[in-house]
PDB file of C-alpha atoms and ligand atoms in Angstrom:
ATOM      1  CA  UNK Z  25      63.881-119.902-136.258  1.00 87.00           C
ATOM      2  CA  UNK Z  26      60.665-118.172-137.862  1.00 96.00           C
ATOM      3  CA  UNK Z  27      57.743-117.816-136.159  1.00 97.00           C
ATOM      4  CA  UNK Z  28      54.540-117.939-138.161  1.00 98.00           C
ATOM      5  CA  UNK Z  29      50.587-118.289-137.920  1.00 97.00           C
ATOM      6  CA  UNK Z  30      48.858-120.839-139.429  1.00 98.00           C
ATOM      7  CA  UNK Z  31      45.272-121.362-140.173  1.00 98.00           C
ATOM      8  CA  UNK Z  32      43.165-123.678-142.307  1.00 98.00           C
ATOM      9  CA  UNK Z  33      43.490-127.244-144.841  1.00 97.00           C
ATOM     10  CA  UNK Z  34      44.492-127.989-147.941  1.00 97.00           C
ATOM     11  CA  UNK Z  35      47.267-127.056-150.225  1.00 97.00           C
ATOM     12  CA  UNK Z  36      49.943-125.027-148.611  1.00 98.00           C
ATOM     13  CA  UNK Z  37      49.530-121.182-149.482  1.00 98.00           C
ATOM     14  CA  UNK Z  38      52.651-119.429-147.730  1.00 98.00           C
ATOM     15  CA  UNK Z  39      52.689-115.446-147.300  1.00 98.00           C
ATOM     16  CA  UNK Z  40      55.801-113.247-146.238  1.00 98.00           C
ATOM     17  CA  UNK Z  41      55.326-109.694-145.309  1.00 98.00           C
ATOM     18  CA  UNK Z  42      56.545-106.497-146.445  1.00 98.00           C
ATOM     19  CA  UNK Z  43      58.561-103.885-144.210  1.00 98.00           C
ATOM     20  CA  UNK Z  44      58.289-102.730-141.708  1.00 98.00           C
ATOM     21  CA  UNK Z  45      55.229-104.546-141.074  1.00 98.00           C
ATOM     22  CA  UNK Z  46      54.682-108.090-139.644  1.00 98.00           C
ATOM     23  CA  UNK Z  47      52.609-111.057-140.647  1.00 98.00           C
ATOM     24  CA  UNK Z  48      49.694-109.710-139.144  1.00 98.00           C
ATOM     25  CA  UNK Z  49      49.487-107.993-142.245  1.00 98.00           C
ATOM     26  CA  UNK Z  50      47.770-110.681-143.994  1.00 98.00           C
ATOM     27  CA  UNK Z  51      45.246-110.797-141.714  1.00 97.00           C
ATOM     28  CA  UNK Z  52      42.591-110.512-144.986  1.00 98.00           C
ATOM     29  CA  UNK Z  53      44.149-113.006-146.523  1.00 98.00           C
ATOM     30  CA  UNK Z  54      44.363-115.701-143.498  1.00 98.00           C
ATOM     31  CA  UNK Z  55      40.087-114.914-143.625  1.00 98.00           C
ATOM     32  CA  UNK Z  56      39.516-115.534-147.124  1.00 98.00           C
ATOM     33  CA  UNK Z  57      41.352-118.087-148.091  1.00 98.00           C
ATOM     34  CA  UNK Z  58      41.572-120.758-145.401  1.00 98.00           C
ATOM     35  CA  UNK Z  59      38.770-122.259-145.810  1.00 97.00           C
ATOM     36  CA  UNK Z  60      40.480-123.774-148.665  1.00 96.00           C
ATOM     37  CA  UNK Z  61      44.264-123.834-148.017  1.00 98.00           C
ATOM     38  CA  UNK Z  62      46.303-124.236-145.145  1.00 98.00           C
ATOM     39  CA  UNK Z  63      47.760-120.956-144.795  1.00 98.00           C
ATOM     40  CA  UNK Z  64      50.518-119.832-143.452  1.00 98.00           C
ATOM     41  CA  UNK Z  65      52.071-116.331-142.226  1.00 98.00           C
ATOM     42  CA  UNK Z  66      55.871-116.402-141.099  1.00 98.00           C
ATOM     43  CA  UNK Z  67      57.573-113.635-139.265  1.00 98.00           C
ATOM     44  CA  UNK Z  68      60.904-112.419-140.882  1.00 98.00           C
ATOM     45  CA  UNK Z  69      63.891-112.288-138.303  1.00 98.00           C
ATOM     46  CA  UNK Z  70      63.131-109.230-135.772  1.00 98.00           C
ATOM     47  CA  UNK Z  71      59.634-108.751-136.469  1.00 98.00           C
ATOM     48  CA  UNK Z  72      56.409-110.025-135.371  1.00 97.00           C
ATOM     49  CA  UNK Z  73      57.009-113.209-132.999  1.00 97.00           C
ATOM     50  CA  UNK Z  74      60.671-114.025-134.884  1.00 98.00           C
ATOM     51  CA  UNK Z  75      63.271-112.368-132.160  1.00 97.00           C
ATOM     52  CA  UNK Z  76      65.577-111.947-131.623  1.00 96.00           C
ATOM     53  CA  UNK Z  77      66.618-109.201-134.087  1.00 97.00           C
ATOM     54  CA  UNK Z  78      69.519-110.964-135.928  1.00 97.00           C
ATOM     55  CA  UNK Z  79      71.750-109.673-139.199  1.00 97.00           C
ATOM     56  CA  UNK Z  80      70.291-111.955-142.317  1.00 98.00           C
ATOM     57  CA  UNK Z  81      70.550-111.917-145.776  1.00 98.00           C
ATOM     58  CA  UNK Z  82      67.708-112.908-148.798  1.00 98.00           C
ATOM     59  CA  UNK Z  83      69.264-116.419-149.162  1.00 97.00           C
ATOM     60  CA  UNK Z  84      69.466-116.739-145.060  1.00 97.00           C
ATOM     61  CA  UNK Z  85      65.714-115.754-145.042  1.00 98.00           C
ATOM     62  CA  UNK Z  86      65.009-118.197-147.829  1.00 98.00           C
ATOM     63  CA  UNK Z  87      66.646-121.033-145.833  1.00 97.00           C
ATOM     64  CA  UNK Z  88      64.661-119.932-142.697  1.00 98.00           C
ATOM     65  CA  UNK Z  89      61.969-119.974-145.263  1.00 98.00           C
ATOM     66  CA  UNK Z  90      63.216-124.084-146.264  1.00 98.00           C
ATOM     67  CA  UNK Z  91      63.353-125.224-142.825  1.00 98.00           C
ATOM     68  CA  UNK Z  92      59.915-123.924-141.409  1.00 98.00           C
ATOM     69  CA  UNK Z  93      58.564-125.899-144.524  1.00 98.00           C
ATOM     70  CA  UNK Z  94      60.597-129.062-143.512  1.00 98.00           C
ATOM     71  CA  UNK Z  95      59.825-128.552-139.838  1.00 97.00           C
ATOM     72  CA  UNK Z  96      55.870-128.240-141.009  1.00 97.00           C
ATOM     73  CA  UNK Z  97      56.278-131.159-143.376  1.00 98.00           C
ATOM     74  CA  UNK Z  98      55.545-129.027-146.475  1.00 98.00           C
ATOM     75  CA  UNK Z  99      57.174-130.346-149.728  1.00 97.00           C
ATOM     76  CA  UNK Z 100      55.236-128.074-151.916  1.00 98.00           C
ATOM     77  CA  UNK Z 101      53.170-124.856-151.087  1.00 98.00           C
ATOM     78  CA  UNK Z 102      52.138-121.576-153.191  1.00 98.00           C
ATOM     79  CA  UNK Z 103      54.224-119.043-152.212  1.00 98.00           C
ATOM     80  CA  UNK Z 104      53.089-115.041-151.915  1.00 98.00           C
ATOM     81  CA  UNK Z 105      55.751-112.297-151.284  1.00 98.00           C
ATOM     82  CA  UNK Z 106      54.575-108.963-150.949  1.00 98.00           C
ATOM     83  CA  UNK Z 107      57.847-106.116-151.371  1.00 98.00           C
ATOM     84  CA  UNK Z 108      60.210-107.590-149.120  1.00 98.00           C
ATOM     85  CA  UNK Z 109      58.574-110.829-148.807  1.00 98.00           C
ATOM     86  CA  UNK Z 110      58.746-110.912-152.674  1.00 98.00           C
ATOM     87  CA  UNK Z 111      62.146-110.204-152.376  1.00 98.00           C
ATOM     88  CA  UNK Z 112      62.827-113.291-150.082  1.00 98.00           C
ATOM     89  CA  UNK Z 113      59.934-115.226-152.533  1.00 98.00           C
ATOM     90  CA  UNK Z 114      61.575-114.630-156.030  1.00 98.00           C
ATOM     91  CA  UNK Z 115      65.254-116.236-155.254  1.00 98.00           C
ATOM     92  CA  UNK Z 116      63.589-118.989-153.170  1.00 98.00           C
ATOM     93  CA  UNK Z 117      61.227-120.248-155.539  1.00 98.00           C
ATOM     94  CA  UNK Z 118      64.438-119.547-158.450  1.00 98.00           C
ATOM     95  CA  UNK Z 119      66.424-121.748-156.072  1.00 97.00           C
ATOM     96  CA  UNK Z 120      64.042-124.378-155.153  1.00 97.00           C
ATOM     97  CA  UNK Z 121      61.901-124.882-158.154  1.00 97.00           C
ATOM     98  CA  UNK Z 122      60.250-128.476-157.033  1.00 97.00           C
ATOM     99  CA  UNK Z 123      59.192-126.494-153.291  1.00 98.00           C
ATOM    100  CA  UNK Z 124      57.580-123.947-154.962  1.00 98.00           C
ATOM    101  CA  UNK Z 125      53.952-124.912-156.957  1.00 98.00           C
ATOM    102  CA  UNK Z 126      52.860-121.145-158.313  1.00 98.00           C
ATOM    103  CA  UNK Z 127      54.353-117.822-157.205  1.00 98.00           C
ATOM    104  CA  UNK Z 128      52.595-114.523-156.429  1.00 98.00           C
ATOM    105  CA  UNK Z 129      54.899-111.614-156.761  1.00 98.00           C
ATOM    106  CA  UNK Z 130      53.226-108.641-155.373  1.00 98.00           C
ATOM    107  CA  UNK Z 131      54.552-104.770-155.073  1.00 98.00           C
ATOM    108  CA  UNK Z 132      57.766-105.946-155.664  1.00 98.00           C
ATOM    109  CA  UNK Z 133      60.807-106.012-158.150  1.00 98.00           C
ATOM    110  CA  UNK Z 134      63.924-108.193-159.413  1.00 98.00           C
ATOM    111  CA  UNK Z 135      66.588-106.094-159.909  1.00 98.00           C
ATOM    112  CA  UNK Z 136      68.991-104.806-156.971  1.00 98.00           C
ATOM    113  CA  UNK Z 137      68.820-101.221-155.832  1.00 98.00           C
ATOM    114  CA  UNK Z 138      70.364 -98.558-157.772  1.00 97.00           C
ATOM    115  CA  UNK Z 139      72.896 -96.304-156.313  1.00 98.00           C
ATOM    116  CA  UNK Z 140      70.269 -93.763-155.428  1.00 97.00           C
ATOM    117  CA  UNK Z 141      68.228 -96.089-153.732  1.00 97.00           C
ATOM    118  CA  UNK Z 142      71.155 -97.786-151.724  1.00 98.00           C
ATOM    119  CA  UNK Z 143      72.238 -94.316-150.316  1.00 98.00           C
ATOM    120  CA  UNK Z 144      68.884 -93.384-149.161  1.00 97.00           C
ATOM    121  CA  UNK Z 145      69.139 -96.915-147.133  1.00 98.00           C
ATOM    122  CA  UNK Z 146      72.495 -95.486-145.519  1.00 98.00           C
ATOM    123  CA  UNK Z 147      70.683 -92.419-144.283  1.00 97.00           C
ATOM    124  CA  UNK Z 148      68.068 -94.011-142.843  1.00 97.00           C
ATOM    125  CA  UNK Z 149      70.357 -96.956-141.377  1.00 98.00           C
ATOM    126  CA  UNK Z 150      72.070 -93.882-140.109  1.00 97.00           C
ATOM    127  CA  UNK Z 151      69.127 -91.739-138.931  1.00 96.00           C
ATOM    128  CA  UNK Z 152      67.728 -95.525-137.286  1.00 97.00           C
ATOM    129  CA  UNK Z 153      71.267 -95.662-135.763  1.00 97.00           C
ATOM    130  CA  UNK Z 154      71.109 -92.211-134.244  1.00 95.00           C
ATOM    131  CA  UNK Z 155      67.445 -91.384-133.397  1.00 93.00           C
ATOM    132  CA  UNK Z 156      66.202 -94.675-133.419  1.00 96.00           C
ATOM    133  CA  UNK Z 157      62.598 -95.380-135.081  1.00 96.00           C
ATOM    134  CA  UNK Z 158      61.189 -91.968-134.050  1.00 93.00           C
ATOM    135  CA  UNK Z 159      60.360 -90.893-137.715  1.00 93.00           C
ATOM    136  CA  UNK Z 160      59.816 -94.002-139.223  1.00 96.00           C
ATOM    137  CA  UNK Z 161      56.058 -94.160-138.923  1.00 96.00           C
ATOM    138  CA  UNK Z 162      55.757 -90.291-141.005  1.00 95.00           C
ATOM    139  CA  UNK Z 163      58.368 -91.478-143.098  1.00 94.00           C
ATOM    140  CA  UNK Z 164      56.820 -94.384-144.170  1.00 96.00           C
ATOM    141  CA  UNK Z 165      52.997 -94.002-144.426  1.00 97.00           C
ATOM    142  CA  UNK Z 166      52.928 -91.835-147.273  1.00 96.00           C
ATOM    143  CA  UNK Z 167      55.139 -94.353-149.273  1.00 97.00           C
ATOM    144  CA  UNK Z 168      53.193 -97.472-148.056  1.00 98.00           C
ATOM    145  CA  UNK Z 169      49.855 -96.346-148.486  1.00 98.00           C
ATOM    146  CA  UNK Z 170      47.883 -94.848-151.688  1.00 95.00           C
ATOM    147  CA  UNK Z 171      45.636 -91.627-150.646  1.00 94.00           C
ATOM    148  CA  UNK Z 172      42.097 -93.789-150.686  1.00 94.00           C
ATOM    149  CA  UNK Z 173      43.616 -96.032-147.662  1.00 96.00           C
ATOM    150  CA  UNK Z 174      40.996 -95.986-145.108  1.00 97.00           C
ATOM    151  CA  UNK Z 175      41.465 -94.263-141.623  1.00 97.00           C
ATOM    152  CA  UNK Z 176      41.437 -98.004-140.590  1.00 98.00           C
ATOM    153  CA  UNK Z 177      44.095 -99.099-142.545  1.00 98.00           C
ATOM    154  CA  UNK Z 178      46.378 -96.178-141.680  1.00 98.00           C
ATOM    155  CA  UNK Z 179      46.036 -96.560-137.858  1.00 98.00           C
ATOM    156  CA  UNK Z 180      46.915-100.576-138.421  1.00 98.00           C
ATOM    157  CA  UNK Z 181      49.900 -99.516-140.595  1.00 98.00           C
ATOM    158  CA  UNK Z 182      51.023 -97.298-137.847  1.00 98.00           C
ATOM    159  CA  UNK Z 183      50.887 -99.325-135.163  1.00 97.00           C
ATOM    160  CA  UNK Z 184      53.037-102.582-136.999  1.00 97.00           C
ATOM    161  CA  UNK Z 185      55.847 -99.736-137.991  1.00 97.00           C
ATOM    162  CA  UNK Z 186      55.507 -98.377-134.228  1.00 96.00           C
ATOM    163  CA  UNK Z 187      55.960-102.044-133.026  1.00 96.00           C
ATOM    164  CA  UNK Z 188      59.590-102.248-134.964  1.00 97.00           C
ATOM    165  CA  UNK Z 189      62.494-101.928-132.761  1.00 98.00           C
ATOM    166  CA  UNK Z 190      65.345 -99.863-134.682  1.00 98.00           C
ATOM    167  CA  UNK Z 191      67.735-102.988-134.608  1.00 98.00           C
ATOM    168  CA  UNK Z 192      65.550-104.955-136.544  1.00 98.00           C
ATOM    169  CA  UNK Z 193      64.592-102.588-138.963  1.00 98.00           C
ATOM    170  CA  UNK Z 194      68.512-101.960-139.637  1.00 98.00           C
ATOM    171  CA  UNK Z 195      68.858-105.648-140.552  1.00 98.00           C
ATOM    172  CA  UNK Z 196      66.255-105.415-142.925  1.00 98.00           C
ATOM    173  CA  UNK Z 197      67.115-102.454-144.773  1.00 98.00           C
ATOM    174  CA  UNK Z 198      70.703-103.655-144.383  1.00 98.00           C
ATOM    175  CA  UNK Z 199      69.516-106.864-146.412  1.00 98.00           C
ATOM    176  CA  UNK Z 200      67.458-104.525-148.844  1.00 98.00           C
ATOM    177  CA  UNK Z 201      70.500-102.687-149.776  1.00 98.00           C
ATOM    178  CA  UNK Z 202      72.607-105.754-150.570  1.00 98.00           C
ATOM    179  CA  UNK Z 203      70.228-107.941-151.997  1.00 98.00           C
ATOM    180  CA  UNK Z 204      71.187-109.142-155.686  1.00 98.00           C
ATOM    181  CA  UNK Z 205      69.832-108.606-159.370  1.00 98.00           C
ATOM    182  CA  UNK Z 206      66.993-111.377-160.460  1.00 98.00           C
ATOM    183  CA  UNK Z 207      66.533-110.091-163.371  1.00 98.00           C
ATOM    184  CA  UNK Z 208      68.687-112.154-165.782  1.00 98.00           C
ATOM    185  CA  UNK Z 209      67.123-115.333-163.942  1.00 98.00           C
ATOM    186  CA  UNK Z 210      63.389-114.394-164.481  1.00 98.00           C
ATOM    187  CA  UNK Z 211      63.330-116.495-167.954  1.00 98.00           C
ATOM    188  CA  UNK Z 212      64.299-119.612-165.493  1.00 98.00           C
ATOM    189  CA  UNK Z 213      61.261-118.851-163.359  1.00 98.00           C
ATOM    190  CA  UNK Z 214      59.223-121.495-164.657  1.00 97.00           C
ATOM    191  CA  UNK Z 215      55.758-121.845-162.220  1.00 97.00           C
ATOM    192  CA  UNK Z 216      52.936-120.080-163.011  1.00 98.00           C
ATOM    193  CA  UNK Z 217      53.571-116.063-161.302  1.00 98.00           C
ATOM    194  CA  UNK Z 218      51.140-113.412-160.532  1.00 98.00           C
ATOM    195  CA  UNK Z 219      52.624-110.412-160.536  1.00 98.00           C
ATOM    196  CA  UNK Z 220      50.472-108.324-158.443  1.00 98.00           C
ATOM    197  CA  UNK Z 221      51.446-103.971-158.947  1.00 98.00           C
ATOM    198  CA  UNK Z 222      49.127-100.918-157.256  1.00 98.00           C
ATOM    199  CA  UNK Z 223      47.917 -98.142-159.433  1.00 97.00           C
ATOM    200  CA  UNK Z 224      49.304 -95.591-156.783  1.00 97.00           C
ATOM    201  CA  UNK Z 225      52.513 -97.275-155.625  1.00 97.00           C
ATOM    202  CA  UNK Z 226      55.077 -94.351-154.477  1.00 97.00           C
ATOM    203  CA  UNK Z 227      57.680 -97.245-154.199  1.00 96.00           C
ATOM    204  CA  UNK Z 228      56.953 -99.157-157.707  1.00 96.00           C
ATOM    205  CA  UNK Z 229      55.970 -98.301-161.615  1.00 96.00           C
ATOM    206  CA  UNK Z 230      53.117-100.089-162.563  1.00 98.00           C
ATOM    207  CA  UNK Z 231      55.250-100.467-165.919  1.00 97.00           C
ATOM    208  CA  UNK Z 232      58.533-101.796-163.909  1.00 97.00           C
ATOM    209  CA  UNK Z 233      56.380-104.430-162.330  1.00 98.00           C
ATOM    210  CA  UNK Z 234      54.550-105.210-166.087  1.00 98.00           C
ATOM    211  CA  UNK Z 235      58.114-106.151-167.470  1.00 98.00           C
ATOM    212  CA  UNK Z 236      58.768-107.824-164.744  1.00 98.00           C
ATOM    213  CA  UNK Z 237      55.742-110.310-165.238  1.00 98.00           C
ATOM    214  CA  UNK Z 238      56.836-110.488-169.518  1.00 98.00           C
ATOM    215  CA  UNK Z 239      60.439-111.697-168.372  1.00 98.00           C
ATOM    216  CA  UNK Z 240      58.516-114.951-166.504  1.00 98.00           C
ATOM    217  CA  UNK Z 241      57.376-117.524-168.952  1.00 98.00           C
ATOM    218  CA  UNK Z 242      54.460-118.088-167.063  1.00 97.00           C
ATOM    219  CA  UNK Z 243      54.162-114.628-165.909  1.00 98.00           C
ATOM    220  CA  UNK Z 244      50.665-113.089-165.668  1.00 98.00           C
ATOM    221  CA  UNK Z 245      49.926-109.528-164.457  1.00 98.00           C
ATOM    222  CA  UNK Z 246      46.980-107.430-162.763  1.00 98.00           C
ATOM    223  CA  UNK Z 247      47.166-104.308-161.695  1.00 98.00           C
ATOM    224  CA  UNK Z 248      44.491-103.388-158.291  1.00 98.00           C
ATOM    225  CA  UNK Z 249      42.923-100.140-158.606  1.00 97.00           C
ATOM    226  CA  UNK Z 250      42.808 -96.894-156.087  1.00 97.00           C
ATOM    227  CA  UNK Z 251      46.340 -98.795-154.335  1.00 98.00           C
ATOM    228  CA  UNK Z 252      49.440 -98.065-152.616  1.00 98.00           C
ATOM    229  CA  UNK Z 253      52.066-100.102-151.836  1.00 98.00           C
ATOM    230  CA  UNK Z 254      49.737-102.753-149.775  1.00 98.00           C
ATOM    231  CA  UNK Z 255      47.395-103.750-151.642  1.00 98.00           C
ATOM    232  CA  UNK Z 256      46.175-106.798-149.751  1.00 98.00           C
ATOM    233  CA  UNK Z 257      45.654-104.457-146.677  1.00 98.00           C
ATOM    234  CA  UNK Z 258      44.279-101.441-149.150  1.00 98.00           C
ATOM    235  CA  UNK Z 259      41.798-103.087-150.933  1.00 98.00           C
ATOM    236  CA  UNK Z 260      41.641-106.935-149.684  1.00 98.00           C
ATOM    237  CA  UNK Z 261      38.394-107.424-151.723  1.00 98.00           C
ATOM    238  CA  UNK Z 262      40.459-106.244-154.829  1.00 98.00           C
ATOM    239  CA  UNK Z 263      44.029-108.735-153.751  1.00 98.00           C
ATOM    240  CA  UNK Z 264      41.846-111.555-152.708  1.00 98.00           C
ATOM    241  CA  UNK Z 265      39.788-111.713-155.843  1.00 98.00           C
ATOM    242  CA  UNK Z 266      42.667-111.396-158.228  1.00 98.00           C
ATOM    243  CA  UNK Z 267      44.932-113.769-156.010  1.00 98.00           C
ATOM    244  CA  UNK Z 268      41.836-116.602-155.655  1.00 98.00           C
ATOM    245  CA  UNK Z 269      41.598-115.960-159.709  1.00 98.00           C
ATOM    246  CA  UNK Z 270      45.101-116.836-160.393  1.00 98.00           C
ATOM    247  CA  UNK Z 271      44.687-119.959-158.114  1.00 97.00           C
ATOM    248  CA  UNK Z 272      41.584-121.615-159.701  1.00 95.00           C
ATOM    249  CA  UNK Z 273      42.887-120.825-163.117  1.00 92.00           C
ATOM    250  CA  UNK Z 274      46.244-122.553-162.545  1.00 89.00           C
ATOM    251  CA  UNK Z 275      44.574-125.429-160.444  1.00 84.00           C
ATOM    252  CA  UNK Z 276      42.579-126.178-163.581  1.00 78.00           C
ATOM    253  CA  UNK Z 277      45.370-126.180-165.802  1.00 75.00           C
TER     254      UNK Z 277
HETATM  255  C1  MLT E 480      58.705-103.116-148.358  1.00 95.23           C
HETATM  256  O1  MLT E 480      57.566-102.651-148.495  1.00 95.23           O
HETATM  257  O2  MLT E 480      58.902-104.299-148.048  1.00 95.23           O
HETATM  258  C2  MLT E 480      59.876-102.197-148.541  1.00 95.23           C
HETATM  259  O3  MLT E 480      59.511-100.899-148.196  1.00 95.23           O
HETATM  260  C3  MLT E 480      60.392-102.271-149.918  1.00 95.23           C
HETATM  261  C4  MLT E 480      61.630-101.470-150.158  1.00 95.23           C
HETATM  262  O4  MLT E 480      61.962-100.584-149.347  1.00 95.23           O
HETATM  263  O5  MLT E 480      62.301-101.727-151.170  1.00 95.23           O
END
C-alpha cells in the first residue's frame, strides 16, 4: 500500500517522484498549487513512508497507483510523473484513459532502455548489492542536477538519496531495467500532455523528449531553462509556471 501526502481542494492533481528521491520532492509544488487542487504526493514502494522495500514492476506501481485513487475516492485526477514517476504515469494513464484528465510528462521518456543503459543498471544493482548505497549520493548528483542548482537544492538532493536503503533502490532500478517500450502507444495517448524536458539534463535530450511530445496528439512541449534533471526542485518558479499554464489552458478548453 502507498503512502502519500495530501494537501489542498479541488480537482485531483497527483505527483509521483523520480529516483532515488521521495515525494518530498514536490514540496514546491504541494505550495503552489493547493490552493487550487487537492494535491497529492504518493511514495513509490521502499521510499519515503511506502515500506517495506518490496520487488514491483511499472504496471504493479500503476495498480498501487489505481487503488490509492479508489481508496481516496478519486475517479479522475491530473496526473504528473517526473523520470520514474513518468515512467509509472505514461502506461497508467495509456491503460486507464477515463482515470486520467491531462498528463504531465516531465524529464522522462517512452521507450525501454537500450542495451547500454540496461548494463549500467546491472553494475550498479551489483555495486548496490556489494557496497550497498555508499556511492550513490556522488554518483547521482551530477546526473540529477544541472550546474546552476543552488547549494540548497544540492544538500536536499543529498539527503533523499542518503535516506534510500540499498534494497529499495535495487527494486527500482530492477523495474527501470525491465520496464517496456511506449513508444508505439503514444498516438493512443489521447489527454492533453505536457511534456516537461531541462535544458541541462545529463539523463535526457531535450530533442528525445520534443519527439516524444509530437508522437501525443495532444502533446505540448516546454523546455525550463538553466535545468537538470529536476526541474521542479531546480527552478520551481520556472515548473510551476509552465505546469499552472498547461492547466488553465486545458481547463478552458
Ligand atoms: C529518475 O530520475 O527517476 C531516474 O534516474 C531515471 C532513470 O534512471 O532512468
Amino acid at each position: 500500500m502507498l503512502t502519500f501526502a495530501e494537501r489542498g481542494r479541488g480537482p485531483a492533481l497527483v505527483f509521483l517522484h523520480a529516483y532515488p528521491l521521495d515525494s518530498s520532492m514536490w514540496r514546491a509544488q504541494i505550495e503552489f498549487f493547493s490552493n487550487r487542487y487537492r494535491v497529492i504526493t504518493p511514495d513509490i514502494i521502499g521510499f519515503g513512508g511506502s515500506q517495506p522495500a518490496a520487488q514491483w514492476t511499472m504496471a504493479q506501481m500503476g495498480d498501487e497507483l489505481a487503488a490509492l485513487l479508489d481508496r481516496l475516492g478519486i475517479e479522475r485526477c491530473t496526473l504528473a510523473g517526473l523520470s520514474m514517476g513518468g515512467y509509472i504515469s505514461l502506461p497508467f494513464a495509456l491503460s486507464h484513459p477515463r482515470r486520467v484528465e491531462r498528463l504531465v510528462l516531465a524529464h522522462t521518456r517512452a521507450r525501454a532502455d537500450l542495451e547500454t543503459e540496461r548494463t549500467a543498471r546491472n553494475a550498479m544493482i551489483d555495486e548496490l548489492k556489494n557496497a550497498g548505497t555508499a556511492t550513490l549520493p556522488e554518483k547521482m548528483l551530477p546526473r540529477l542536477l544541472g550546474p546552476d542548482a543552488s547549494e540548497e537544492v544540492r544538500g536536499f538532493v543529498r539527503a533523499s538519496i542518503e535516506r534510500t536503503t540499498a534494497e529499495a533502490d535495487i527494486h527500482a532500478v530492477t523495474a527501470m531495467r525491465d520496464r517496456e517500450d511506449q513508444t508505439a502507444r503514444l498516438p493512443g495517448l489521447l489527454c492533453p500532455t505536457l511534456v516537461v524536458a531541462g535544458s541541462g539534463d545529463a539523463i535526457l535530450k531535450v530533442e528525445d523528449s520534443q519527439t516524444m511530445a509530437e508522437a501525443i496528439p495532444r502533446g505540448e512541449f516546454v523546455v525550463i531553462p538553466r535545468t537538470g534533471h529536476l526541474s521542479n526542485l531546480e527552478d520551481p518558479m520556472a515548473f510551476n509556471g509552465a505546469l499552472d499554464e498547461f492547466l488553465r489552458r486545458s481547463d478552458s478548453e
